Coordinates of C-alpha atoms in Angstrom, one line a residue:
Chain A
M1 CA -32.6 14.3 47.5
R2 CA -35.2 12.9 50.5
E3 CA -38.1 11.9 48.2
R4 CA -40.9 13.4 49.0
E5 CA -39.7 17.1 49.1
L6 CA -39.4 19.3 45.6
V7 CA -36.5 20.9 44.3
R8 CA -36.3 24.6 43.9
K9 CA -33.9 25.1 41.3
I10 CA -34.5 24.0 37.2
D11 CA -31.2 23.8 34.9
V12 CA -32.7 25.0 31.8
D13 CA -29.8 23.6 29.9
Y14 CA -29.9 20.8 30.6
V15 CA -33.8 20.1 30.7
S16 CA -34.0 22.2 27.1
E17 CA -31.4 19.8 25.6
L18 CA -33.8 16.9 27.0
A19 CA -36.7 18.1 25.6
R20 CA -35.3 18.6 22.3
V21 CA -35.7 22.8 22.3
E22 CA -32.5 24.7 21.3
L23 CA -32.3 28.4 23.4
T24 CA -31.2 31.3 22.0
A25 CA -28.6 33.1 24.9
D26 CA -31.5 35.4 25.7
E27 CA -34.5 32.9 25.6
R28 CA -31.7 30.9 28.0
R29 CA -31.6 34.0 30.5
R30 CA -35.6 34.7 30.6
F31 CA -36.1 31.2 31.0
Q32 CA -34.0 30.2 33.9
A33 CA -35.5 33.0 35.8
Q34 CA -39.2 32.4 35.0
L35 CA -39.3 29.1 35.0
D36 CA -36.8 29.8 38.5
Q37 CA -40.2 31.6 40.1
I38 CA -42.5 29.1 39.1
V39 CA -41.3 26.0 40.0
G40 CA -40.5 28.1 43.0
Y41 CA -44.3 28.9 43.7
M42 CA -45.0 24.9 42.9
Q43 CA -43.6 24.1 45.6
V44 CA -46.8 25.2 47.5
L45 CA -47.6 21.0 46.7
E46 CA -45.3 19.8 50.1
E47 CA -48.0 21.0 52.1
A48 CA -51.2 19.3 50.6
P49 CA -52.0 16.0 52.4
T50 CA -51.3 13.2 50.0
Q51 CA -50.1 10.8 52.3
G52 CA -51.9 7.2 51.1
V53 CA -53.8 8.8 49.1
E54 CA -54.0 7.3 45.0
P55 CA -53.2 9.2 41.9
S56 CA -55.9 10.3 39.5
P57 CA -53.9 10.4 36.3
Y58 CA -57.3 10.7 34.6
P59 CA -60.3 12.3 35.8
G60 CA -62.9 9.4 37.1
T61 CA -62.9 5.8 36.2
M62 CA -61.2 4.5 33.2
H63 CA -61.7 1.6 31.8
N64 CA -59.9 -0.2 29.0
V65 CA -62.0 -0.3 25.6
W66 CA -62.2 -3.2 23.1
R67 CA -63.3 -3.1 20.1
S68 CA -62.8 -5.6 16.9
D69 CA -59.3 -6.2 15.2
T70 CA -60.8 -5.9 11.9
A71 CA -59.2 -4.3 9.1
Q72 CA -60.8 -1.2 7.4
P73 CA -59.5 0.9 4.3
S74 CA -58.1 4.1 5.3
R75 CA -57.9 7.1 2.6
M76 CA -55.9 8.8 4.5
R77 CA -52.4 7.8 4.0
A78 CA -51.1 9.8 1.0
E79 CA -52.9 12.8 2.5
A80 CA -50.9 12.9 5.7
A81 CA -47.3 11.9 4.1
A82 CA -48.4 14.9 1.7
N83 CA -48.0 17.0 5.2
A84 CA -44.3 16.2 5.6
P85 CA -41.7 18.7 5.0
R86 CA -40.4 15.3 2.6
W87 CA -42.4 12.8 1.2
R88 CA -42.4 9.9 -1.7
N89 CA -44.5 6.7 -2.1
S90 CA -46.8 7.9 0.8
L91 CA -44.1 7.6 2.7
F92 CA -42.1 10.0 5.3
V93 CA -38.3 10.8 3.7
V94 CA -36.3 11.1 7.0
P95 CA -32.8 11.7 7.2
P96 CA -30.9 8.6 8.1
I97 CA -30.2 7.7 12.4
M98 CA -27.0 5.3 11.7
D99 CA -24.0 5.4 10.3
Q100 CA -23.8 3.4 7.5
T101 CA -19.8 2.8 6.9
Chain B
M1 CA -85.9 30.0 9.5
T2 CA -83.4 27.9 6.4
A3 CA -85.8 24.9 8.1
R4 CA -89.0 27.4 7.3
G5 CA -87.5 27.8 4.5
E6 CA -87.6 31.8 4.9
V7 CA -83.9 31.8 3.7
T8 CA -81.5 30.4 2.2
C9 CA -78.6 28.9 3.4
A10 CA -76.5 30.2 0.6
E11 CA -77.8 33.3 1.9
V12 CA -77.1 32.5 5.7
A13 CA -73.5 32.2 4.6
A14 CA -73.1 35.2 2.2
Y15 CA -74.5 36.8 5.0
F16 CA -71.9 35.9 7.6
A17 CA -69.0 35.8 5.1
E18 CA -69.6 39.7 4.5
R19 CA -69.8 40.0 8.2
I20 CA -66.3 38.7 8.6
E21 CA -65.1 40.3 6.1
R22 CA -65.8 43.5 7.1
H23 CA -64.8 43.2 10.8
N24 CA -62.2 40.7 11.3
G25 CA -59.5 43.1 10.3
K26 CA -60.4 45.0 13.7
L27 CA -60.4 41.9 15.6
N28 CA -57.7 39.2 14.1
A29 CA -60.2 36.5 15.1
F30 CA -60.3 34.2 12.0
V31 CA -57.4 32.9 10.7
H32 CA -58.2 31.7 7.3
V33 CA -62.0 31.8 5.8
D34 CA -63.0 29.9 3.1
R35 CA -66.2 31.8 1.9
E36 CA -66.0 29.4 -1.3
G37 CA -66.3 26.6 0.7
A38 CA -68.7 27.5 3.1
L39 CA -71.1 28.8 -0.2
R40 CA -70.2 25.4 -1.6
Q41 CA -71.8 23.5 1.1
A42 CA -74.8 25.4 1.5
S43 CA -75.8 25.4 -2.5
Q44 CA -75.7 21.7 -1.8
L45 CA -77.9 21.9 1.3
D46 CA -80.2 24.5 -0.7
A47 CA -80.3 22.2 -3.8
E48 CA -80.8 18.8 -1.6
D49 CA -83.7 19.7 0.4
G50 CA -82.9 19.1 3.5
R51 CA -85.7 20.3 5.4
A52 CA -86.9 16.7 5.0
H53 CA -84.1 15.1 6.9
G54 CA -84.9 17.5 9.5
Q55 CA -81.4 18.4 9.9
R56 CA -80.7 20.4 13.7
L57 CA -78.4 22.7 12.3
R58 CA -79.5 23.2 8.3
G59 CA -77.6 26.0 6.8
V60 CA -75.7 27.6 10.5
P61 CA -72.0 28.8 9.9
V62 CA -70.2 27.0 13.0
A63 CA -66.3 28.6 13.1
I64 CA -64.0 25.9 14.4
K65 CA -61.0 26.5 16.5
D66 CA -57.6 26.6 14.8
N67 CA -56.5 23.3 16.4
I68 CA -59.7 21.4 15.7
N69 CA -59.4 19.2 11.9
V70 CA -62.0 19.6 9.4
R71 CA -60.8 17.9 6.2
G72 CA -59.1 20.0 3.5
D73 CA -58.7 23.1 5.8
P74 CA -55.0 24.1 7.3
C75 CA -55.2 23.3 10.7
T76 CA -51.9 24.9 12.8
C77 CA -53.1 25.5 16.4
A78 CA -51.8 28.6 15.3
S79 CA -48.5 27.4 15.5
R80 CA -45.4 28.3 12.8
I81 CA -44.7 24.7 13.2
L82 CA -47.9 23.7 11.4
Q83 CA -47.4 25.7 8.5
G84 CA -49.1 24.1 5.9
Y85 CA -50.9 21.5 7.1
V86 CA -54.4 20.5 5.9
A87 CA -56.3 18.2 8.0
P88 CA -56.6 15.0 6.2
Y89 CA -59.9 14.4 8.2
D90 CA -63.4 15.6 9.5
A91 CA -63.0 15.2 13.8
T92 CA -65.5 13.7 15.0
S93 CA -67.4 16.5 16.6
V94 CA -67.0 18.3 12.9
A95 CA -68.5 15.3 11.3
R96 CA -71.5 15.4 13.4
L97 CA -71.9 19.2 12.8
R98 CA -71.4 18.7 9.3
G99 CA -74.1 15.6 9.2
E100 CA -76.9 18.1 11.1
G101 CA -76.0 20.8 7.8
A102 CA -73.7 22.7 9.8
L103 CA -71.3 25.4 7.5
F104 CA -67.8 25.8 8.1
L105 CA -67.0 29.3 7.2
G106 CA -63.6 29.3 8.8
R107 CA -61.2 28.6 11.2
T108 CA -60.7 30.8 15.1
N109 CA -57.5 31.7 16.5
M110 CA -55.9 31.0 19.5
D111 CA -53.3 30.9 21.6
E112 CA -50.4 27.9 20.4
F113 CA -50.9 24.9 21.1
A114 CA -53.9 26.3 23.0
M115 CA -51.3 27.3 25.8
G116 CA -52.3 31.2 26.8
S117 CA -55.4 32.9 28.6
S118 CA -55.1 35.9 26.3
T119 CA -55.1 35.0 22.8
E120 CA -52.0 37.0 22.7
N121 CA -49.7 33.6 21.5
S122 CA -50.7 33.1 17.9
A123 CA -48.1 33.2 15.2
Y124 CA -50.8 35.4 13.7
G125 CA -50.6 37.9 16.3
P126 CA -52.8 38.6 18.9
T127 CA -57.0 38.7 18.9
R128 CA -58.4 41.9 20.3
N129 CA -61.7 42.3 22.6
P130 CA -64.6 43.4 20.4
W131 CA -65.9 45.8 23.3
N132 CA -62.6 47.4 23.6
P133 CA -59.5 46.7 21.1
D134 CA -56.9 47.9 23.7
Y135 CA -57.8 45.0 25.8
V136 CA -57.8 40.9 25.3
P137 CA -60.6 38.6 24.3
G138 CA -59.1 36.3 27.0
G139 CA -57.7 32.6 25.8
S140 CA -57.3 30.8 24.3
S141 CA -59.8 30.5 22.5
G142 CA -60.0 33.8 22.3
G143 CA -60.7 33.6 18.2
A144 CA -64.0 32.2 18.9
A145 CA -65.3 34.2 21.7
A146 CA -64.8 37.2 19.6
A147 CA -65.7 36.3 16.4
V148 CA -69.0 34.9 18.4
A149 CA -69.0 38.5 20.7
A150 CA -68.9 40.5 17.2
G151 CA -71.6 38.6 15.3
L152 CA -69.3 37.3 12.6
I153 CA -70.6 33.7 13.1
P154 CA -73.6 32.6 15.5
A155 CA -71.4 29.8 17.4
A156 CA -68.7 28.4 17.7
L157 CA -66.7 25.1 18.4
A158 CA -63.7 24.8 20.9
S159 CA -61.4 23.4 23.5
D160 CA -60.9 24.0 27.4
T161 CA -58.2 22.3 28.7
G162 CA -57.7 24.3 31.8
G163 CA -60.5 27.3 31.0
S164 CA -60.0 28.1 27.3
I165 CA -63.4 27.9 26.2
R166 CA -65.2 30.2 29.7
Q167 CA -62.8 32.8 29.9
P168 CA -62.3 34.4 26.9
A169 CA -66.7 33.6 26.9
A170 CA -66.6 35.5 29.6
F171 CA -64.0 38.3 28.6
C172 CA -66.0 38.9 25.4
G173 CA -69.8 38.5 27.0
C174 CA -70.4 34.7 25.3
V175 CA -71.8 31.9 26.9
G176 CA -69.0 29.0 26.9
L177 CA -69.6 25.5 27.9
K178 CA -67.1 23.2 28.6
P179 CA -68.2 19.5 29.0
T180 CA -67.5 16.5 30.9
Y181 CA -64.3 15.2 30.1
G182 CA -65.7 12.2 28.3
R183 CA -69.0 13.8 27.0
V184 CA -67.6 14.3 23.7
S185 CA -65.2 13.3 21.5
R186 CA -62.2 14.6 20.6
Y187 CA -60.6 12.5 17.6
G188 CA -59.7 15.5 15.5
L189 CA -58.6 18.1 18.3
T190 CA -55.1 18.5 18.8
A191 CA -53.6 16.9 21.4
Y192 CA -52.2 19.1 24.4
A193 CA -52.9 17.7 27.7
S194 CA -54.9 14.5 27.0
S195 CA -56.5 13.9 30.5
L196 CA -57.8 17.2 30.7
D197 CA -58.5 18.5 26.9
Q198 CA -62.4 18.3 26.1
V199 CA -64.2 20.0 23.2
G200 CA -67.0 22.7 23.4
V201 CA -68.8 25.4 22.5
I202 CA -68.7 29.1 22.7
T203 CA -72.1 30.8 21.5
R204 CA -74.9 33.8 22.1
S205 CA -77.3 31.7 24.3
V206 CA -77.0 28.9 26.5
E207 CA -79.9 27.6 24.4
D208 CA -77.6 27.5 21.2
A209 CA -75.1 26.0 23.5
A210 CA -78.1 22.8 24.5
L211 CA -78.5 22.4 21.3
L212 CA -75.0 22.0 19.8
L213 CA -74.1 19.8 22.4
E214 CA -76.5 17.1 21.8
V215 CA -75.5 17.2 18.6
I216 CA -71.4 16.5 19.2
A217 CA -71.5 14.4 22.4
G218 CA -72.0 10.9 22.6
R219 CA -69.4 7.9 22.5
D220 CA -67.1 7.6 19.5
E221 CA -65.2 3.9 19.1
R222 CA -62.4 6.6 17.6
D223 CA -61.5 8.0 21.3
S224 CA -61.3 5.4 24.4
T225 CA -61.7 8.2 26.8
S226 CA -65.2 9.1 25.1
A227 CA -68.1 7.7 27.6
A228 CA -71.1 5.5 25.9
V229 CA -73.3 7.8 28.2
P230 CA -77.2 8.4 26.8
V231 CA -77.0 12.0 25.5
P232 CA -80.4 13.6 26.7
A233 CA -82.1 16.0 24.3
Y234 CA -80.6 19.1 26.3
S235 CA -82.2 21.5 24.7
R236 CA -85.4 21.0 25.6
V237 CA -84.7 20.5 29.3
L238 CA -83.6 24.0 29.8
A239 CA -86.9 25.4 31.2
G240 CA -87.2 22.2 33.3
Q241 CA -90.0 23.4 36.4
G242 CA -90.6 22.2 39.4
E243 CA -86.7 21.8 40.5
K244 CA -85.1 24.2 43.2
L245 CA -81.8 24.3 42.1
R246 CA -79.5 24.5 45.3
I247 CA -76.8 26.9 44.7
G248 CA -73.2 26.1 46.5
L249 CA -70.4 29.4 46.6
P250 CA -67.6 28.6 47.5
Q251 CA -65.9 30.3 49.8
E252 CA -62.0 29.6 48.2
Y253 CA -63.7 31.0 45.3
L254 CA -65.0 34.5 46.4
S255 CA -61.7 35.5 48.9
E256 CA -58.7 37.8 49.0
G257 CA -57.6 37.9 45.4
V258 CA -60.2 38.2 43.4
E259 CA -61.4 42.0 41.9
T260 CA -64.0 43.4 43.4
E261 CA -66.0 43.9 40.8
V262 CA -66.3 40.1 39.7
K263 CA -66.6 39.7 42.8
E264 CA -69.7 41.8 43.5
A265 CA -70.9 40.0 39.7
V266 CA -71.0 36.4 41.6
E267 CA -72.4 37.5 44.6
Q268 CA -75.6 39.8 42.2
A269 CA -75.9 36.8 40.0
A270 CA -76.9 34.3 43.8
R271 CA -79.0 37.2 44.9
V272 CA -81.2 37.2 41.6
L273 CA -81.3 33.2 41.7
E274 CA -82.3 33.3 45.4
K275 CA -84.8 35.8 45.1
D276 CA -86.1 33.2 41.8
G277 CA -86.4 30.5 44.7
A278 CA -83.0 29.0 44.1
T279 CA -81.7 28.0 47.7
V280 CA -78.0 29.3 48.0
M281 CA -76.2 27.7 50.3
T282 CA -72.0 28.5 50.8
V283 CA -69.5 25.2 50.5
S284 CA -66.2 24.4 50.9
L285 CA -63.6 23.2 48.2
P286 CA -60.1 23.3 50.7
H287 CA -58.0 21.9 48.3
T288 CA -58.6 24.9 45.4
R289 CA -54.8 26.4 46.1
F290 CA -53.4 23.8 45.0
A291 CA -55.2 23.8 41.5
V292 CA -52.7 25.8 39.8
A293 CA -49.7 24.5 40.3
D294 CA -51.2 21.3 40.0
Y295 CA -52.5 22.1 37.1
Y296 CA -49.2 23.3 35.5
I297 CA -47.5 20.3 36.1
I298 CA -50.0 17.9 34.7
A299 CA -50.6 20.2 32.0
T300 CA -47.3 20.5 31.0
A301 CA -46.2 17.1 31.5
E302 CA -48.9 15.9 29.4
A303 CA -47.7 18.6 26.8
S304 CA -44.1 18.0 26.6
A305 CA -45.0 13.9 25.8
N306 CA -47.8 14.9 23.3
L307 CA -45.8 17.8 21.6
A308 CA -43.0 15.2 20.6
R309 CA -44.4 14.6 17.2
Y310 CA -43.2 17.9 16.1
D311 CA -40.0 16.9 15.4
G312 CA -39.6 18.4 11.7
M313 CA -40.0 14.7 9.8
R314 CA -43.7 14.5 9.6
Y315 CA -45.5 17.8 9.9
G316 CA -45.1 21.7 7.9
L317 CA -41.5 22.8 9.3
R318 CA -38.3 21.1 8.7
V319 CA -35.0 22.8 9.6
E320 CA -32.1 20.6 8.7
G321 CA -29.0 20.2 10.8
A322 CA -26.2 18.5 11.1
D323 CA -27.7 14.9 12.4
P324 CA -30.9 14.1 13.2
I325 CA -30.9 15.9 16.9
E326 CA -30.0 19.1 15.9
T327 CA -32.6 18.9 13.3
Y328 CA -34.9 17.8 15.6
R329 CA -33.6 21.0 17.8
R330 CA -33.3 23.6 15.5
T331 CA -37.3 22.9 14.1
R332 CA -38.5 23.0 17.6
A333 CA -36.4 26.2 18.3
Q334 CA -37.7 28.3 15.4
G335 CA -41.5 26.4 15.0
F336 CA -42.3 26.8 18.8
G337 CA -43.7 30.2 20.3
E338 CA -42.1 31.3 23.8
E339 CA -44.8 29.7 25.7
V340 CA -44.8 26.8 24.2
K341 CA -41.5 26.5 24.8
R342 CA -41.8 27.0 28.3
R343 CA -44.1 25.0 28.9
I344 CA -42.6 22.3 27.3
I345 CA -39.1 22.8 29.5
L346 CA -41.3 22.5 32.3
G347 CA -42.8 19.3 31.8
T348 CA -40.1 18.0 31.0
Y349 CA -38.5 19.2 34.0
A350 CA -41.5 17.3 35.6
L351 CA -41.2 14.3 34.3
S352 CA -37.1 13.8 34.3
S353 CA -35.8 11.3 36.3
G354 CA -35.2 12.4 39.9
Y355 CA -38.4 14.2 39.7
Y356 CA -40.9 12.0 38.7
D357 CA -42.6 11.0 42.0
A358 CA -41.6 14.9 43.4
Y359 CA -43.9 16.6 41.1
Y360 CA -46.1 14.7 38.7
L361 CA -46.7 11.8 41.0
K362 CA -47.4 14.4 44.0
A363 CA -49.6 16.8 41.0
L364 CA -51.9 12.6 40.3
K365 CA -52.6 12.4 44.2
V366 CA -53.3 16.3 44.8
R367 CA -56.0 15.8 41.7
T368 CA -57.1 12.6 43.3
L369 CA -58.0 16.1 46.4
I370 CA -59.3 17.6 44.2
R371 CA -61.7 15.6 42.5
R372 CA -62.9 14.4 46.9
D373 CA -64.1 18.3 47.2
F374 CA -66.2 18.1 44.0
E375 CA -67.9 14.9 44.7
R376 CA -68.4 15.8 48.2
V377 CA -70.1 18.9 47.6
F378 CA -72.2 18.0 45.0
G379 CA -74.0 15.9 47.3
E380 CA -74.7 19.1 49.2
C381 CA -76.0 20.8 46.6
D382 CA -76.8 20.8 42.7
V383 CA -73.7 22.9 40.8
L384 CA -71.8 25.9 42.4
L385 CA -71.9 29.4 41.3
T386 CA -68.7 30.5 40.7
P387 CA -66.1 33.7 39.3
V388 CA -64.7 32.3 35.3
S389 CA -61.6 34.0 36.5
P390 CA -60.5 36.1 39.2
V391 CA -59.6 39.0 36.6
K392 CA -61.4 41.7 34.6
P393 CA -60.2 41.4 31.2
F394 CA -57.2 42.8 31.0
R395 CA -54.9 45.5 28.4
V396 CA -53.1 43.4 25.5
G397 CA -49.2 43.3 26.1
E398 CA -49.9 43.5 29.8
R399 CA -48.7 40.5 31.3
V400 CA -47.0 38.9 28.8
D401 CA -43.8 38.9 30.5
D402 CA -45.0 37.7 33.9
P403 CA -46.5 33.8 33.1
L404 CA -46.8 33.3 37.0
R405 CA -49.3 35.9 37.3
L406 CA -51.2 35.1 33.9
Y407 CA -51.3 31.4 35.1
L408 CA -52.5 32.1 38.9
S409 CA -55.5 33.8 37.3
D410 CA -56.8 30.5 35.7
I411 CA -57.8 29.1 39.7
F412 CA -61.2 28.7 38.9
S413 CA -60.9 27.3 35.8
V414 CA -58.5 24.7 36.0
T415 CA -60.4 22.6 38.5
A416 CA -63.1 21.7 36.1
N417 CA -60.6 19.7 34.3
L418 CA -58.5 18.2 36.8
A419 CA -61.5 17.2 37.8
G420 CA -63.3 16.4 34.6
I421 CA -66.3 17.7 35.6
C422 CA -68.3 20.1 33.4
G423 CA -69.0 24.0 33.3
I424 CA -70.3 27.0 31.5
A425 CA -69.6 30.8 32.1
V426 CA -72.6 32.7 31.5
P427 CA -72.2 36.8 31.1
F428 CA -73.5 38.8 33.5
A429 CA -72.7 42.5 33.8
L430 CA -70.5 44.9 32.7
S431 CA -67.2 46.0 35.0
S432 CA -67.1 50.2 34.9
D433 CA -64.8 50.1 32.3
G434 CA -67.4 49.2 29.6
L435 CA -66.3 45.6 29.8
P436 CA -68.2 41.9 30.0
L437 CA -68.5 40.2 33.5
G438 CA -69.0 37.0 32.8
V439 CA -69.8 34.1 36.3
Q440 CA -69.7 30.4 36.0
F441 CA -71.8 27.2 37.3
L442 CA -70.2 24.3 37.6
G443 CA -71.3 20.7 37.5
P444 CA -71.0 17.2 38.9
A445 CA -69.7 14.4 35.8
F446 CA -72.3 14.0 33.2
G447 CA -74.4 17.3 35.1
E448 CA -74.3 18.8 31.7
E449 CA -78.1 19.3 32.4
V450 CA -78.7 20.8 35.5
V451 CA -75.7 23.4 34.8
L452 CA -77.0 24.2 31.7
R453 CA -80.4 24.7 33.1
A454 CA -78.9 27.1 35.9
A455 CA -77.5 28.9 33.1
Y456 CA -80.5 29.5 31.4
R457 CA -82.5 30.2 34.3
L458 CA -79.8 33.0 34.8
E459 CA -80.5 34.3 31.7
R460 CA -84.0 34.6 31.3
L461 CA -84.0 36.2 34.8
R462 CA -80.6 38.8 33.6
G463 CA -82.5 40.0 30.8
P464 CA -80.9 40.8 27.1
F465 CA -77.5 41.4 27.4
P466 CA -75.7 44.5 25.8
E467 CA -73.8 44.4 22.1
P468 CA -70.6 45.6 21.8
A469 CA -70.4 48.8 19.5
G470 CA -68.9 49.3 16.2
F471 CA -69.9 45.8 14.5
E472 CA -73.0 46.9 12.9

């Protein structure tokens, strides 16, 4: 693949795996057709004269902003935890991610 | 009126609560109504005599789009994945409205996670256009626009990532203001695409939009992108005389592909303003044709990262799987609607190994070209006058199976978000099928005064705008 050339095909199976979204067979078929069409349309960007142009990750110029590093009380911890499907003592309860054996 | 003591805040809250109760069934504009909470808030205001405090919004009910946090209220972004979520804090914009005495009556419907232009992608079902229930109200803030247009609420707080305030405002016959990136704090707005998202308002008049902006604008320590730029008294500079506006008509916004009636409304508005003394000139924004592709790469890339947090661990829904990865995949499969999945997959693709330079980096460079287009034309004119969308309001269901076609109709609204500038939609005419047609003014970064003034001028010249029938 040449670096500046857009690629016209999207592997929906692979990308949905990366995105952690399980698709039904019907969704996979539909998304493949729709996303191929959308990605095909995006080839128009190849015609944009961007040589030597700086990227703009944000509109305008962003500057780093500092604030004093002082601890402040938060009343939110218990309420935030209570929004989780499972929680205990203001903590999220999540499944183990490592094999215990 | 509440300031003069002619009516109490509780009477105002009860009046609008009753209107919502009577008419919301036809529109599905509100997804959660908190009548009791608003009445409590109103009685408190009545008891403490806010007249003495000079609160600017004392007793004014403001609806809140379902992606902006109001402490103690649900905030679901119209998504199954956030069912049951209760906001633990107020968004800064909400806190500022609250500080001025605004009342919060309920939460408005939207496309899930603000992804859409028709409010058909909602876990609560579609919102209907108050002018004709067979038509969409636009989106993603369709609930907010429909509620304001039908007089169920005087104003609404919403978000605009690619036109989500301006396009539904235009489709429903309201004023919709998208401020400059950095003008209003996004703290407490659920993130969709962080370099594009901005909080703004939908109102019945330009004056109301100016007053609300005055309240919500300004630096906030909790949002590092909010700018330390002084906030003018917007509501007091509207009628500013002596300044002859120089209005640019971008030729790319009036080219082929724009529906005739939409184009005619813009041309008519230009003639009216010119007759009033404005200078109207044709200008060019040559990179406009790249805007839709550019926007849908940047917005979906950012969305794929922002929405990674919905993994079944910290919010609402969890669908158990054999291992954590399967739990993520199943939770997201059941929790997200189709358009959200489509955009997450597209964004993941644009950021994935081997494609990042070709898509995301390329899009960021094209964004620079689009920004420069605007910087150049704002050296020649004060504001731009354009369509909000190339199409009139369309029928419910008409475009749901053709996402690309729907994306293409965002072309005249996404540019303001890519460039970070401000824009406002103003209702101007009715189409042959009796639906509102809006026009848009775009202004330079932190040029809210000039777009508000232009919009106010056009509103005066236009005269009173008709109201949809059936909401008496």
